Every structure is written in structure tokens, then in C-alpha cells.
Amino acid sequence: MYCKKIMIVQTIRRTATCTTQLNYQKAEPSIKLKTHTDSTGVCSPHLSLQLELQSQSMAASTAVTANYVLKPPPYALDALEPHMSKQTLEFHWGKHHRAYVDNLKKQVLGTELEGKPLDHIINKTYNNGDLLPAFNNAAQAWNHEFFWESMKPNGGGKPSGELLALLERDFTSYEKFYEEFNAAAATQFGAGWAWLAYANDKLKVVKTPNAVNPLVLGSFPLLTIDVWEHAYYLDFQNRRPDYIKTFMNNLVSWEAVSARLEAAKTASSSSA
Amino acid sequence: MAIRCVASRRTLAGLKETSSRLIGFRGIQTFTLPDLPYDYGALEPAISGEIMQIHHQKHHQTYVTNYNNALEQLDQAVSKGDASAVVKLQSAIKFNGAGHVNHSIFWKNLAPVKEGGGEPPKGSLGSAIDTHFGSLEGLVKKMSAEGAAVQGSGWVWLGLDKELKKLVVDTTANQDPLVTKGGSLVPLVGIDVWEHAYYLQYKNVRPEYLKNVWKVINWKYASEIYEKECN
């Protein structure tokens, strides 16, 4: 039974460049998996079923090691130059992201959170806004992996196809979306993130402080930009607007965004 | 409103405040970036000249500029009786106004070594620190630990609770001033732990910045404030 459930998750994973597909379900910690059982009693996956995770074992078997691991970006640390320097990646991924992962492992050791999937920890420790201690490390570990996968070498610019159509539908034009995303990223005061997110069949721009992400706000993240100062200080110093522009024009991976959108639509239509 | 004073030449000449100026007929005071009482490189090696220059000329200047813009917009909104515009401006005023205030304190909290930076506090503040924290080392350890633990951006403060007449260590998020943690709190020493305060030199190692910043803390200024508030 369990291996079939794992297959479902792997199928979704293979269709997407982002490995955080597991997180595309409603922000609830305990969820059930539905499968189709045929007449011979063989349980088989089909993609239209609700993608929900069994709370412990299945999630644990597929998610834990992945989620508690410092996964490298899907490109070399110098591959985003000149838009984001190798030095920035070395510190941002190699020190900051690494510390979130290592500190999270230490923090959950011996607690009821130990061994739980990352998204479970995030939701539990978000605690409706009254943050529990492990939230910062858990959410930041998730956010950073999502961020690296939101970028690619020679990225940026305008998307095409269905994604462009949806951006035009929900923002009236790509330029309006760009303006709104840019404004959110520029005006998030202090540390935080700006996001393109999907909820109720609509795309929207969201900004969040510190480690907060749209998962805990009930929407599916599709794209993010890190606006903590450590994300841009070595390359841009105080010039956050220049960093945002460079990200939008040269770094965004619309492929990743499209794949995440597909997964989000599947997850949300089947969990209705 | 007739009571608003019109800035006259005499009034302007009488202005002592060097970091503000009057504009327009309404006498709304806006602000200018205060000069540093030392060169950008004077706090090296504890804080690099590069950081001091960007921190002062870019970050603090931006707070001043944005604060002034918000104040001018506020003035217009108030005179138009536009209540929702007034309310909407509050966060910009808080962020930028407090950013200006906090950084103005911060530059005075620092001094080059040859001007007493790092010299332990004497007098009544020195004794109060020993009383409340056991020793200066005890205070430094506590403030450094709390500063390192701030998640995101913020400040770590040594403050005086004027009412309870005791010293307090606390942190605030973003540019929230110390008074948001207690109405009777007066800041004596504030240490900026926003990443822009140390990143170019210390990168991700905030504890190393916090270890070194004490070498340039201006305890003389903190003592002056303490003695003034205690009397």
C-alpha cells in the first residue's frame, strides 16, 4: 500500500523541477491519502486523486531525509553570475541556508516534531501566528530551497503560454504583475519575502515578514524573492530595487513557476 | 488653522536644532541627516569604514528622506481632513521616523577608541550595571546573546526604566523604538543588528560583530543620558 502512495508523489515530483511539491496541499497537519483500488485489490495511483499525505509513515519515508537535507541549488554556485554572484551563493546557500537546516535538526531532536515532514513542522510551529521556536528555522529551510529553485541561469523576462495568460487575467498585464511584485518586494520592511501565490483559482502577489510564507496563509507559493538583506547585500548593498529588477529580468525560472502552478491546480481541485 | 506659526526670518535664525528645518507656511519640521561625530574609518577595525559610509549615507539618509516625504504627505492629509490617508501613512512614519531616531542614537553610541570608545562606564551607570548584571562582562554577554538571537532585523538595547529605576536589556524588531517595549524605557545603548550593520565585514557571523562592537561603544554618552534621566 505504502509503495503505491509513494509512487503518486514521485509522479508529481518528476513532472516538476521543484521538489517541494509535497507541500501543495491545504495547510493542515493531518491529511489522508486516497487511492484507487481495483478488483484485484491492487492499489494504484491516478493523478486526479487527492494528493494528500499520510501523516506519519509515508511522509516520513519520502520526505524526512529530503526535507532535513541542505539540497544544493539546481545549478552551480557561479551559474547565476553576473546577476547573483558566486560569493553570494556561497554565503547565502553555504552558510545561511545550511545553518537553518542544521539548527532545525538540533532544535527538533528529542521533541515531538522530530522526524516529522518539514511542512508539518512549519504549520505546527506557525501556531496561527503565535510562533513557536522552531518556526524560523523550519520555514527558512523551506523558503530557501524554494528560492534557489525559483531561479535559473539566463532566466527572467516575460513568461509565455498559460502562465502569461493567467498573469494577464489576474493582473491585467505582465507589466502590472511586474509592478506589483516589485512593489511588494521593495516595501517589505525589514527582513522577508515577496511571492507570487495561487489560491482560489487566482494568482496574487503577497509579501511576508521574516520567515513567514504563503503555506501558512493558505495559499500555494509559485515564485519567491528573498529580501532579507543577506540575499543582496554583497552584490547590491542597500540597493534593493536594483536587486529586484535584476531578479525579475535575469533570474526567474518561469518553468519552475509553471510546474508549481500545475501541481497547485491539481492539489487544490482535488482537495475541494 | 490660524494658530499654526508662520516661519519668519527671526524664528528661523533662532532655531538651534541642526538636524531639522522648517518648510512651508505651516511650520512642519522636517529633518536632515546628522553628521557623524567621527570619520567613517575611525571605528576600524571593529566596524569598517565601508560599512559606516553606506550605513550613514545610504540607509540613514533613506530613512530621513522617506520620513520627510511621509511628514509632508501627512501634513496635506491632515489639512484636508483625510482620515484614512492619515491612518495609511502611520506605518511609513513609524518605520522611517523611528529609523531616523534609532540611527541618530546609534552614531552617538559609538566612538573611536582614541576618543574613549570601549572604555568601561564609570560613575553611577557603572555601579548600576554591576548591581543589575553583576559586572560589565555580564551585561555584554547578555546583550550579545539577545542581539544574536533577534530573528530578522532589529536592535538590542540597554535601557533605563525611569519609573522602576532599573536597567533593562531588551530587543525590538525592525525599527521599533525601545519605548514600544515599555513607556518608561529610555535607550542608553542601542546596537543595530540589521544585516546592513555588519554584513559586508562579518557576513553571516553576527555573533562576531557583536563581540567586536563593544570595543567602540561610547559609554560616556550612555552615562550622560543615564545621569540626566536619574535626576
Tab-separated table of N, CA and C in Angstrom, chain A residues 54-209:
chain	number	residue	atom	x	y	z
A	54	GLN	N	-0.268	10.820	3.989
A	54	GLN	CA	-0.456	10.114	5.239
A	54	GLN	C	0.413	10.824	6.239
A	55	SER	N	-0.088	11.074	7.418
A	55	SER	CA	0.677	11.950	8.291
A	55	SER	C	2.051	11.421	8.646
A	56	GLN	N	2.180	10.237	9.107
A	56	GLN	CA	3.491	9.792	9.578
A	56	GLN	C	4.306	8.998	8.577
A	57	SER	N	4.027	7.747	8.447
A	57	SER	CA	4.970	6.847	7.783
A	57	SER	C	5.307	7.200	6.356
A	58	MET	N	4.345	7.437	5.529
A	58	MET	CA	4.650	7.702	4.140
A	58	MET	C	5.413	8.997	4.005
A	59	ALA	N	4.909	9.975	4.645
A	59	ALA	CA	5.590	11.265	4.587
A	59	ALA	C	6.998	11.112	5.140
A	60	ALA	N	7.073	10.361	6.193
A	60	ALA	CA	8.376	10.172	6.805
A	60	ALA	C	9.308	9.455	5.851
A	61	SER	N	8.806	8.449	5.177
A	61	SER	CA	9.700	7.682	4.326
A	61	SER	C	10.147	8.463	3.100
A	62	THR	N	9.357	9.357	2.607
A	62	THR	CA	9.788	10.088	1.415
A	62	THR	C	10.325	11.467	1.743
A	63	ALA	N	9.807	12.038	2.817
A	63	ALA	CA	10.067	13.470	2.993
A	63	ALA	C	11.186	13.806	3.960
A	64	VAL	N	11.312	13.048	5.010
A	64	VAL	CA	12.217	13.492	6.076
A	64	VAL	C	13.636	13.734	5.617
A	65	THR	N	14.239	12.732	5.023
A	65	THR	CA	15.644	12.941	4.668
A	65	THR	C	15.751	14.067	3.651
A	66	ALA	N	14.808	14.152	2.721
A	66	ALA	CA	14.854	15.240	1.754
A	66	ALA	C	14.707	16.574	2.445
A	67	ASN	N	13.767	16.658	3.373
A	67	ASN	CA	13.489	17.945	3.976
A	67	ASN	C	14.520	18.400	4.978
A	68	TYR	N	15.253	17.503	5.551
A	68	TYR	CA	16.237	17.911	6.535
A	68	TYR	C	17.631	17.926	5.929
A	69	VAL	N	17.685	18.004	4.651
A	69	VAL	CA	18.963	17.978	3.974
A	69	VAL	C	19.177	19.328	3.311
A	70	LEU	N	20.401	19.798	3.320
A	70	LEU	CA	20.711	21.017	2.593
A	70	LEU	C	20.886	20.641	1.126
A	71	LYS	N	19.807	20.814	0.374
A	71	LYS	CA	19.852	20.435	-1.034
A	71	LYS	C	20.564	21.541	-1.816
A	72	PRO	N	21.505	21.204	-2.680
A	72	PRO	CA	22.153	22.255	-3.455
A	72	PRO	C	21.195	22.849	-4.487
A	73	PRO	N	21.444	24.082	-4.886
A	73	PRO	CA	20.611	24.661	-5.946
A	73	PRO	C	20.752	23.822	-7.211
A	74	PRO	N	19.774	23.887	-8.103
A	74	PRO	CA	19.849	23.094	-9.339
A	74	PRO	C	20.788	23.706	-10.387
A	75	TYR	N	21.861	24.333	-9.933
A	75	TYR	CA	22.854	24.939	-10.833
A	75	TYR	C	24.098	25.182	-9.988
A	76	ALA	N	25.233	25.375	-10.650
A	76	ALA	CA	26.472	25.638	-9.913
A	76	ALA	C	26.390	26.991	-9.219
A	77	LEU	N	27.188	27.152	-8.162
A	77	LEU	CA	27.104	28.374	-7.375
A	77	LEU	C	27.512	29.621	-8.161
A	78	ASP	N	28.252	29.437	-9.255
A	78	ASP	CA	28.625	30.607	-10.051
A	78	ASP	C	27.733	30.772	-11.291
A	79	ALA	N	26.735	29.922	-11.417
A	79	ALA	CA	25.949	29.894	-12.652
A	79	ALA	C	25.017	31.086	-12.831
A	80	LEU	N	24.753	31.809	-11.749
A	80	LEU	CA	23.833	32.944	-11.864
A	80	LEU	C	24.577	34.263	-12.088
A	81	GLU	N	25.914	34.180	-12.171
A	81	GLU	CA	26.679	35.396	-12.431
A	81	GLU	C	26.329	35.928	-13.813
A	82	PRO	N	26.433	37.230	-14.060
A	82	PRO	CA	26.826	38.274	-13.111
A	82	PRO	C	25.673	38.806	-12.265
A	83	HIS	N	24.500	38.197	-12.378
A	83	HIS	CA	23.306	38.761	-11.738
A	83	HIS	C	23.251	38.490	-10.246
A	84	MET	N	23.753	37.296	-9.872
A	84	MET	CA	23.871	36.974	-8.452
A	84	MET	C	25.218	36.283	-8.319
A	85	SER	N	26.101	36.867	-7.539
A	85	SER	CA	27.489	36.408	-7.547
A	85	SER	C	27.668	35.056	-6.877
A	86	LYS	N	28.756	34.397	-7.247
A	86	LYS	CA	29.138	33.133	-6.622
A	86	LYS	C	29.324	33.371	-5.125
A	87	GLN	N	29.926	34.497	-4.775
A	87	GLN	CA	30.164	34.789	-3.371
A	87	GLN	C	28.843	34.829	-2.598
A	88	THR	N	27.829	35.457	-3.207
A	88	THR	CA	26.525	35.493	-2.552
A	88	THR	C	25.983	34.082	-2.343
A	89	LEU	N	26.054	33.252	-3.389
A	89	LEU	CA	25.560	31.878	-3.254
A	89	LEU	C	26.346	31.110	-2.185
A	90	GLU	N	27.648	31.331	-2.170
A	90	GLU	CA	28.476	30.616	-1.183
A	90	GLU	C	28.057	30.943	0.241
A	91	PHE	N	27.762	32.223	0.477
A	91	PHE	CA	27.321	32.587	1.817
A	91	PHE	C	25.839	32.281	2.026
A	92	HIS	N	25.027	32.665	1.075
A	92	HIS	CA	23.583	32.556	1.270
A	92	HIS	C	23.153	31.091	1.363
A	93	TRP	N	23.643	30.266	0.404
A	93	TRP	CA	23.316	28.848	0.481
A	93	TRP	C	24.224	28.122	1.460
A	94	GLY	N	25.530	28.358	1.322
A	94	GLY	CA	26.526	27.623	2.091
A	94	GLY	C	26.546	27.936	3.573
A	95	LYS	N	26.138	29.122	3.979
A	95	LYS	CA	26.150	29.468	5.398
A	95	LYS	C	24.740	29.661	5.946
A	96	HIS	N	24.002	30.606	5.368
A	96	HIS	CA	22.679	30.904	5.923
A	96	HIS	C	21.728	29.717	5.819
A	97	HIS	N	21.541	29.208	4.612
A	97	HIS	CA	20.599	28.098	4.412
A	97	HIS	C	21.068	26.869	5.189
A	98	ARG	N	22.354	26.600	5.136
A	98	ARG	CA	22.918	25.465	5.860
A	98	ARG	C	22.615	25.580	7.358
A	99	ALA	N	22.776	26.781	7.887
A	99	ALA	CA	22.530	26.984	9.329
A	99	ALA	C	21.071	26.726	9.682
A	100	TYR	N	20.155	27.138	8.840
A	100	TYR	CA	18.741	26.888	9.129
A	100	TYR	C	18.480	25.383	9.213
A	101	VAL	N	19.048	24.649	8.251
A	101	VAL	CA	18.843	23.189	8.235
A	101	VAL	C	19.492	22.543	9.453
A	102	ASP	N	20.747	22.879	9.708
A	102	ASP	CA	21.461	22.272	10.848
A	102	ASP	C	20.790	22.628	12.174
A	103	ASN	N	20.427	23.875	12.320
A	103	ASN	CA	19.808	24.301	13.577
A	103	ASN	C	18.420	23.707	13.758
A	104	LEU	N	17.715	23.510	12.663
A	104	LEU	CA	16.407	22.872	12.771
A	104	LEU	C	16.561	21.443	13.287
A	105	LYS	N	17.536	20.727	12.718
A	105	LYS	CA	17.756	19.348	13.159
A	105	LYS	C	18.016	19.292	14.659
A	106	LYS	N	18.860	20.221	15.119
A	106	LYS	CA	19.171	20.242	16.557
A	106	LYS	C	17.931	20.592	17.362
A	107	GLN	N	17.164	21.512	16.833
A	107	GLN	CA	16.036	22.042	17.590
A	107	GLN	C	14.914	21.029	17.776
A	108	VAL	N	14.702	20.149	16.775
A	108	VAL	CA	13.585	19.209	16.885
A	108	VAL	C	13.997	17.889	17.528
A	109	LEU	N	15.309	17.722	17.707
A	109	LEU	CA	15.809	16.473	18.298
A	109	LEU	C	15.187	16.245	19.667
A	110	GLY	N	14.613	15.058	19.839
A	110	GLY	CA	14.039	14.738	21.136
A	110	GLY	C	12.707	15.396	21.416
A	111	THR	N	12.145	16.052	20.422
A	111	THR	CA	10.821	16.649	20.624
A	111	THR	C	9.801	15.906	19.760
A	112	GLU	N	8.538	16.239	19.911
A	112	GLU	CA	7.503	15.564	19.132
A	112	GLU	C	7.584	15.935	17.653
A	113	LEU	N	8.354	16.945	17.337
A	113	LEU	CA	8.490	17.365	15.938
A	113	LEU	C	9.523	16.522	15.190
A	114	GLU	N	10.370	15.828	15.941
A	114	GLU	CA	11.451	15.073	15.328
A	114	GLU	C	10.909	14.050	14.346
A	115	GLY	N	11.475	14.048	13.136
A	115	GLY	CA	11.038	13.076	12.145
A	115	GLY	C	9.822	13.488	11.342
A	116	LYS	N	9.193	14.561	11.733
A	116	LYS	CA	8.003	14.992	11.001
A	116	LYS	C	8.420	15.699	9.711
A	117	PRO	N	7.576	15.675	8.686
A	117	PRO	CA	7.896	16.395	7.460
A	117	PRO	C	7.987	17.893	7.725
A	118	LEU	N	8.752	18.527	6.884
A	118	LEU	CA	9.018	19.950	7.076
A	118	LEU	C	7.740	20.784	7.078
A	119	ASP	N	6.844	20.494	6.145
A	119	ASP	CA	5.641	21.325	6.086
A	119	ASP	C	4.763	21.121	7.325
A	120	HIS	N	4.815	19.928	7.890
A	120	HIS	CA	4.089	19.693	9.141
A	120	HIS	C	4.658	20.571	10.252
A	121	ILE	N	5.984	20.609	10.332
A	121	ILE	CA	6.644	21.422	11.364
A	121	ILE	C	6.301	22.898	11.157
A	122	ILE	N	6.340	23.319	9.906
A	122	ILE	CA	6.051	24.734	9.618
A	122	ILE	C	4.647	25.092	10.095
A	123	ASN	N	3.674	24.260	9.719
A	123	ASN	CA	2.294	24.569	10.113
A	123	ASN	C	2.095	24.514	11.616
A	124	LYS	N	2.685	23.506	12.231
A	124	LYS	CA	2.524	23.355	13.678
A	124	LYS	C	3.155	24.544	14.424
A	125	THR	N	4.353	24.899	14.022
A	125	THR	CA	5.063	25.943	14.770
A	125	THR	C	4.625	27.344	14.365
A	126	TYR	N	3.926	27.483	13.260
A	126	TYR	CA	3.340	28.786	12.929
A	126	TYR	C	2.284	29.128	13.971
A	127	ASN	N	1.567	28.089	14.379
A	127	ASN	CA	0.700	28.225	15.540
A	127	ASN	C	-0.221	29.436	15.421
A	128	ASN	N	-0.818	29.584	14.247
A	128	ASN	CA	-1.736	30.702	13.999
A	128	ASN	C	-1.126	32.072	14.249
A	129	GLY	N	0.165	32.184	14.001
A	129	GLY	CA	0.800	33.488	14.122
A	129	GLY	C	1.535	33.686	15.440
A	130	ASP	N	1.252	32.831	16.407
A	130	ASP	CA	1.942	32.909	17.697
A	130	ASP	C	3.120	31.937	17.609
A	131	LEU	N	4.171	32.383	16.959
A	131	LEU	CA	5.230	31.476	16.500
A	131	LEU	C	5.916	30.705	17.610
A	132	LEU	N	6.097	29.420	17.370
A	132	LEU	CA	6.854	28.586	18.293
A	132	LEU	C	8.323	28.580	17.837
A	133	PRO	N	9.241	28.218	18.744
A	133	PRO	CA	10.670	28.383	18.460
A	133	PRO	C	11.182	27.786	17.147
A	134	ALA	N	10.703	26.634	16.742
A	134	ALA	CA	11.293	26.004	15.551
A	134	ALA	C	10.792	26.600	14.239
A	135	PHE	N	9.826	27.507	14.315
A	135	PHE	CA	9.247	28.031	13.079
A	135	PHE	C	10.285	28.689	12.180
A	136	ASN	N	11.100	29.548	12.777
A	136	ASN	CA	12.047	30.309	11.968
A	136	ASN	C	12.946	29.386	11.154
A	137	ASN	N	13.568	28.410	11.802
A	137	ASN	CA	14.476	27.513	11.091
A	137	ASN	C	13.735	26.645	10.080
A	138	ALA	N	12.586	26.131	10.461
A	138	ALA	CA	11.835	25.249	9.565
A	138	ALA	C	11.372	26.007	8.317
A	139	ALA	N	10.752	27.142	8.531
A	139	ALA	CA	10.219	27.898	7.398
A	139	ALA	C	11.356	28.423	6.525
A	140	GLN	N	12.431	28.871	7.144
A	140	GLN	CA	13.545	29.383	6.354
A	140	GLN	C	14.227	28.277	5.556
A	141	ALA	N	14.290	27.068	6.108
A	141	ALA	CA	14.857	25.952	5.352
A	141	ALA	C	14.006	25.716	4.103
A	142	TRP	N	12.702	25.706	4.298
A	142	TRP	CA	11.771	25.514	3.181
A	142	TRP	C	11.891	26.661	2.188
A	143	ASN	N	11.843	27.887	2.692
A	143	ASN	CA	11.842	29.069	1.828
A	143	ASN	C	13.074	29.126	0.940
A	144	HIS	N	14.222	28.781	1.516
A	144	HIS	CA	15.452	28.900	0.739
A	144	HIS	C	15.534	27.861	-0.360
A	145	GLU	N	15.121	26.638	-0.067
A	145	GLU	CA	15.125	25.620	-1.120
A	145	GLU	C	14.207	26.070	-2.245
A	146	PHE	N	13.057	26.622	-1.875
A	146	PHE	CA	12.088	27.116	-2.849
A	146	PHE	C	12.670	28.276	-3.661
A	147	PHE	N	13.454	29.114	-2.992
A	147	PHE	CA	14.060	30.279	-3.645
A	147	PHE	C	15.085	29.863	-4.706
A	148	TRP	N	15.989	28.922	-4.340
A	148	TRP	CA	17.000	28.504	-5.336
A	148	TRP	C	16.306	27.955	-6.577
A	149	GLU	N	15.247	27.207	-6.353
A	149	GLU	CA	14.534	26.589	-7.466
A	149	GLU	C	13.635	27.569	-8.199
A	150	SER	N	13.496	28.775	-7.659
A	150	SER	CA	12.740	29.815	-8.347
A	150	SER	C	13.591	30.545	-9.376
A	151	MET	N	14.887	30.208	-9.383
A	151	MET	CA	15.817	30.913	-10.279
A	151	MET	C	16.510	29.939	-11.207
A	152	LYS	N	17.044	30.455	-12.275
A	152	LYS	CA	17.864	29.640	-13.167
A	152	LYS	C	18.803	30.572	-13.942
A	153	PRO	N	19.899	30.023	-14.460
A	153	PRO	CA	20.776	30.847	-15.292
A	153	PRO	C	20.003	31.297	-16.537
A	154	ASN	N	20.259	32.510	-16.989
A	154	ASN	CA	19.561	33.054	-18.166
A	154	ASN	C	18.042	33.007	-18.013
A	155	GLY	N	17.607	33.293	-16.842
A	155	GLY	CA	16.175	33.302	-16.572
A	155	GLY	C	15.602	34.700	-16.710
A	156	GLY	N	14.458	34.880	-16.119
A	156	GLY	CA	13.848	36.198	-16.093
A	156	GLY	C	13.081	36.521	-17.357
A	157	GLY	N	12.613	37.754	-17.437
A	157	GLY	CA	11.828	38.189	-18.585
A	157	GLY	C	10.387	37.726	-18.473
A	158	LYS	N	9.725	37.795	-19.605
A	158	LYS	CA	8.284	37.542	-19.644
A	158	LYS	C	8.027	36.062	-19.895
A	159	PRO	N	7.081	35.464	-19.164
A	159	PRO	CA	6.745	34.071	-19.460
A	159	PRO	C	5.847	34.009	-20.688
A	160	SER	N	5.475	32.771	-21.067
A	160	SER	CA	4.600	32.645	-22.235
A	160	SER	C	3.516	31.630	-21.905
A	161	GLY	N	2.676	31.365	-22.861
A	161	GLY	CA	1.697	30.291	-22.719
A	161	GLY	C	0.680	30.542	-21.640
A	162	GLU	N	0.309	29.453	-20.970
A	162	GLU	CA	-0.770	29.519	-19.991
A	162	GLU	C	-0.428	30.452	-18.836
A	163	LEU	N	0.827	30.420	-18.431
A	163	LEU	CA	1.231	31.254	-17.305
A	163	LEU	C	1.050	32.734	-17.629
A	164	LEU	N	1.464	33.113	-18.828
A	164	LEU	CA	1.293	34.510	-19.233
A	164	LEU	C	-0.192	34.865	-19.273
A	165	ALA	N	-0.966	33.932	-19.806
A	165	ALA	CA	-2.419	34.177	-19.903
A	165	ALA	C	-3.023	34.406	-18.517
A	166	LEU	N	-2.598	33.610	-17.557
A	166	LEU	CA	-3.131	33.763	-16.202
A	166	LEU	C	-2.654	35.042	-15.545
A	167	LEU	N	-1.394	35.409	-15.791
A	167	LEU	CA	-0.892	36.676	-15.251
A	167	LEU	C	-1.698	37.837	-15.840
A	168	GLU	N	-1.988	37.736	-17.120
A	168	GLU	CA	-2.773	38.804	-17.776
A	168	GLU	C	-4.203	38.810	-17.254
A	169	ARG	N	-4.726	37.624	-16.981
A	169	ARG	CA	-6.080	37.549	-16.440
A	169	ARG	C	-6.156	38.175	-15.046
A	170	ASP	N	-5.194	37.844	-14.186
A	170	ASP	CA	-5.299	38.264	-12.786
A	170	ASP	C	-4.628	39.592	-12.459
A	171	PHE	N	-3.763	40.079	-13.357
A	171	PHE	CA	-3.110	41.364	-13.090
A	171	PHE	C	-3.343	42.378	-14.214
A	172	THR	N	-4.075	42.035	-15.207
A	172	THR	CA	-4.369	42.750	-16.469
A	172	THR	C	-3.210	42.753	-17.462
A	173	SER	N	-1.989	42.658	-16.994
A	173	SER	CA	-0.853	42.549	-17.917
A	173	SER	C	0.354	42.051	-17.148
A	174	TYR	N	1.341	41.529	-17.901
A	174	TYR	CA	2.585	41.118	-17.256
A	174	TYR	C	3.235	42.309	-16.579
A	175	GLU	N	3.160	43.485	-17.235
A	175	GLU	CA	3.784	44.691	-16.692
A	175	GLU	C	3.160	45.068	-15.349
A	176	LYS	N	1.857	44.887	-15.232
A	176	LYS	CA	1.175	45.206	-13.968
A	176	LYS	C	1.598	44.222	-12.882
A	177	PHE	N	1.725	42.952	-13.287
A	177	PHE	CA	2.201	41.954	-12.320
A	177	PHE	C	3.605	42.331	-11.864
A	178	TYR	N	4.466	42.669	-12.814
A	178	TYR	CA	5.848	43.055	-12.506
A	178	TYR	C	5.868	44.208	-11.514
A	179	GLU	N	5.014	45.187	-11.773
A	179	GLU	CA	4.934	46.378	-10.910
A	179	GLU	C	4.529	45.985	-9.499
A	180	GLU	N	3.533	45.098	-9.415
A	180	GLU	CA	3.011	44.721	-8.108
A	180	GLU	C	4.023	43.869	-7.335
A	181	PHE	N	4.650	42.937	-8.042
A	181	PHE	CA	5.648	42.082	-7.407
A	181	PHE	C	6.825	42.930	-6.945
A	182	ASN	N	7.250	43.826	-7.808
A	182	ASN	CA	8.348	44.733	-7.493
A	182	ASN	C	8.026	45.580	-6.260
A	183	ALA	N	6.814	46.115	-6.215
A	183	ALA	CA	6.405	46.962	-5.083
A	183	ALA	C	6.379	46.150	-3.792
A	184	ALA	N	5.867	44.932	-3.871
A	184	ALA	CA	5.802	44.095	-2.668
A	184	ALA	C	7.205	43.823	-2.144
A	185	ALA	N	8.103	43.474	-3.059
A	185	ALA	CA	9.473	43.157	-2.650
A	185	ALA	C	10.185	44.391	-2.105
A	186	ALA	N	9.899	45.541	-2.706
A	186	ALA	CA	10.592	46.771	-2.299
A	186	ALA	C	10.070	47.315	-0.975
A	187	THR	N	8.803	47.059	-0.680
A	187	THR	CA	8.210	47.672	0.511
A	187	THR	C	8.050	46.710	1.679
A	188	GLN	N	8.547	45.486	1.548
A	188	GLN	CA	8.544	44.599	2.710
A	188	GLN	C	9.608	45.148	3.656
A	189	PHE	N	9.171	45.748	4.739
A	189	PHE	CA	10.092	46.443	5.619
A	189	PHE	C	10.864	45.462	6.480
A	190	GLY	N	12.179	45.646	6.551
A	190	GLY	CA	12.974	44.699	7.312
A	190	GLY	C	13.139	43.431	6.496
A	191	ALA	N	13.253	42.314	7.176
A	191	ALA	CA	13.508	41.044	6.506
A	191	ALA	C	12.197	40.418	6.046
A	192	GLY	N	12.266	39.675	4.943
A	192	GLY	CA	11.061	38.991	4.485
A	192	GLY	C	11.188	38.512	3.067
A	193	TRP	N	10.021	38.267	2.451
A	193	TRP	CA	9.958	37.655	1.119
A	193	TRP	C	8.788	38.255	0.363
A	194	ALA	N	8.899	38.242	-0.964
A	194	ALA	CA	7.744	38.566	-1.787
A	194	ALA	C	7.445	37.315	-2.611
A	195	TRP	N	6.152	37.099	-2.877
A	195	TRP	CA	5.715	35.844	-3.510
A	195	TRP	C	4.703	36.091	-4.612
A	196	LEU	N	4.723	35.204	-5.599
A	196	LEU	CA	3.573	35.014	-6.442
A	196	LEU	C	2.935	33.748	-5.882
A	197	ALA	N	1.641	33.816	-5.596
A	197	ALA	CA	0.979	32.675	-4.976
A	197	ALA	C	-0.345	32.396	-5.674
A	198	TYR	N	-0.865	31.224	-5.402
A	198	TYR	CA	-2.091	30.762	-6.051
A	198	TYR	C	-3.065	30.323	-4.979
A	199	ALA	N	-4.284	30.863	-5.043
A	199	ALA	CA	-5.327	30.449	-4.097
A	199	ALA	C	-6.674	30.751	-4.725
A	200	ASN	N	-7.625	29.855	-4.493
A	200	ASN	CA	-8.978	30.040	-5.027
A	200	ASN	C	-8.958	30.358	-6.508
A	201	ASP	N	-8.159	29.592	-7.224
A	201	ASP	CA	-8.061	29.721	-8.672
A	201	ASP	C	-7.599	31.112	-9.134
A	202	LYS	N	-6.856	31.788	-8.289
A	202	LYS	CA	-6.390	33.117	-8.662
A	202	LYS	C	-4.917	33.276	-8.309
A	203	LEU	N	-4.203	34.022	-9.139
A	203	LEU	CA	-2.815	34.362	-8.836
A	203	LEU	C	-2.799	35.664	-8.061
A	204	LYS	N	-1.918	35.743	-7.088
A	204	LYS	CA	-1.803	37.014	-6.368
A	204	LYS	C	-0.376	37.218	-5.874
A	205	VAL	N	-0.070	38.471	-5.610
A	205	VAL	CA	1.243	38.811	-5.055
A	205	VAL	C	1.075	39.017	-3.557
A	206	VAL	N	2.013	38.462	-2.813
A	206	VAL	CA	1.950	38.512	-1.349
A	206	VAL	C	3.336	38.896	-0.837
A	207	LYS	N	3.401	39.672	0.236
A	207	LYS	CA	4.698	39.870	0.885
A	207	LYS	C	4.586	39.403	2.334
A	208	THR	N	5.667	38.832	2.824
A	208	THR	CA	5.639	38.275	4.178
A	208	THR	C	6.880	38.703	4.942
A	209	PRO	N	6.757	38.848	6.272
A	209	PRO	CA	7.901	39.245	7.082
A	209	PRO	C	8.718	38.039	7.539
